[in-house]
């Protein structure tokens, strides 16, 4: 489960808008089955942190209709703490994603 805290700054705020975004997220590991490429299955992921923190930066492009807006937001996410509790590894995952959405304006 991810609990994000994201701030958006409107660079262009018109019918077509552009904004910058950034923030942090707290990630909770709820269930932890793990599947490896070689077919191995673990029901409990050993040495994984149950709580992780990540940072997010991105751009947003939106289009406003009368009472709705659609948006597209490419984002980069990087984990601030290592996800593995094992001292011999230092893994900080990262990801790229494109988020889309519809917003009701009131």
CSV table of C-alpha atoms in Angstrom, one decimal, residues 26-103:
chain,number,residue,atom,x,y,z
A,26,UNK,CA,5.4,5.8,2.5
A,27,UNK,CA,5.0,2.2,1.2
A,28,UNK,CA,3.7,-0.6,3.4
A,29,UNK,CA,4.4,-4.2,2.5
A,30,UNK,CA,1.1,-6.0,3.1
A,31,UNK,CA,1.5,-9.5,1.5
A,32,UNK,CA,4.8,-10.7,0.4
A,33,UNK,CA,4.8,-13.7,-2.0
A,34,UNK,CA,7.9,-13.6,-4.2
A,35,UNK,CA,8.4,-15.3,-7.6
A,36,UNK,CA,11.9,-15.5,-9.0
A,37,UNK,CA,12.7,-15.8,-12.7
A,38,UNK,CA,13.8,-19.4,-12.2
A,39,UNK,CA,10.3,-20.4,-11.0
A,40,UNK,CA,11.1,-20.4,-7.2
A,41,UNK,CA,8.2,-19.2,-5.1
A,42,UNK,CA,8.5,-17.9,-1.5
A,43,UNK,CA,5.4,-17.3,0.6
A,44,UNK,CA,7.2,-14.9,2.9
A,45,UNK,CA,9.8,-12.5,1.5
A,46,UNK,CA,12.7,-12.7,4.0
A,47,UNK,CA,14.9,-9.7,4.7
A,48,UNK,CA,12.4,-7.2,3.1
A,49,UNK,CA,11.6,-4.0,5.0
A,50,UNK,CA,7.9,-3.8,5.9
A,51,UNK,CA,7.9,0.0,5.5
A,52,UNK,CA,9.8,1.9,2.7
A,53,UNK,CA,10.0,5.5,1.7
A,54,UNK,CA,10.2,6.8,-1.8
A,55,UNK,CA,10.6,10.2,-3.6
A,56,UNK,CA,8.6,11.2,-6.7
A,57,UNK,CA,9.3,13.9,-9.3
A,58,UNK,CA,7.4,14.5,-12.5
A,59,UNK,CA,5.7,16.7,-15.0
A,60,UNK,CA,2.0,17.1,-15.7
A,61,UNK,CA,0.0,18.1,-18.8
A,62,UNK,CA,-3.7,18.7,-18.5
A,63,UNK,CA,-6.7,19.9,-20.5
A,64,UNK,CA,-9.7,21.5,-18.8
A,65,UNK,CA,-13.2,21.0,-20.1
A,66,UNK,CA,-16.2,22.9,-18.5
A,67,UNK,CA,-16.3,21.0,-15.2
A,68,UNK,CA,-13.7,18.2,-15.9
A,69,UNK,CA,-10.0,18.0,-16.6
A,70,UNK,CA,-7.9,15.2,-18.0
A,71,UNK,CA,-4.2,14.9,-17.2
A,72,UNK,CA,-1.1,12.9,-18.1
A,73,UNK,CA,1.8,12.8,-15.7
A,74,UNK,CA,5.1,11.1,-16.4
A,75,UNK,CA,6.8,10.4,-13.1
A,76,UNK,CA,10.1,9.1,-11.7
A,77,UNK,CA,10.1,7.3,-8.4
A,78,UNK,CA,13.2,6.4,-6.3
A,79,UNK,CA,13.3,4.5,-3.0
A,80,UNK,CA,15.1,6.5,-0.3
A,81,UNK,CA,15.9,3.6,2.0
A,82,UNK,CA,17.1,0.1,0.9
A,83,UNK,CA,14.3,-2.4,0.6
A,84,UNK,CA,16.4,-5.3,1.8
A,85,UNK,CA,17.4,-5.5,5.5
A,86,UNK,CA,20.4,-7.7,4.7
A,87,UNK,CA,23.6,-5.7,5.3
A,88,UNK,CA,25.4,-7.2,2.3
A,89,UNK,CA,23.0,-5.7,-0.3
A,90,UNK,CA,22.2,-2.1,-0.9
A,91,UNK,CA,19.2,-2.1,-3.3
A,92,UNK,CA,17.3,1.2,-4.0
A,93,UNK,CA,14.7,0.4,-6.7
A,94,UNK,CA,13.5,3.1,-9.1
A,95,UNK,CA,10.7,3.2,-11.6
A,96,UNK,CA,9.3,5.4,-14.4
A,97,UNK,CA,5.5,5.6,-14.9
A,98,UNK,CA,2.9,7.5,-16.8
A,99,UNK,CA,-0.2,8.3,-14.8
A,100,UNK,CA,-3.5,9.5,-16.3
A,101,UNK,CA,-6.6,10.8,-14.7
A,102,UNK,CA,-9.9,12.6,-14.9
A,103,UNK,CA,-10.7,15.3,-12.3
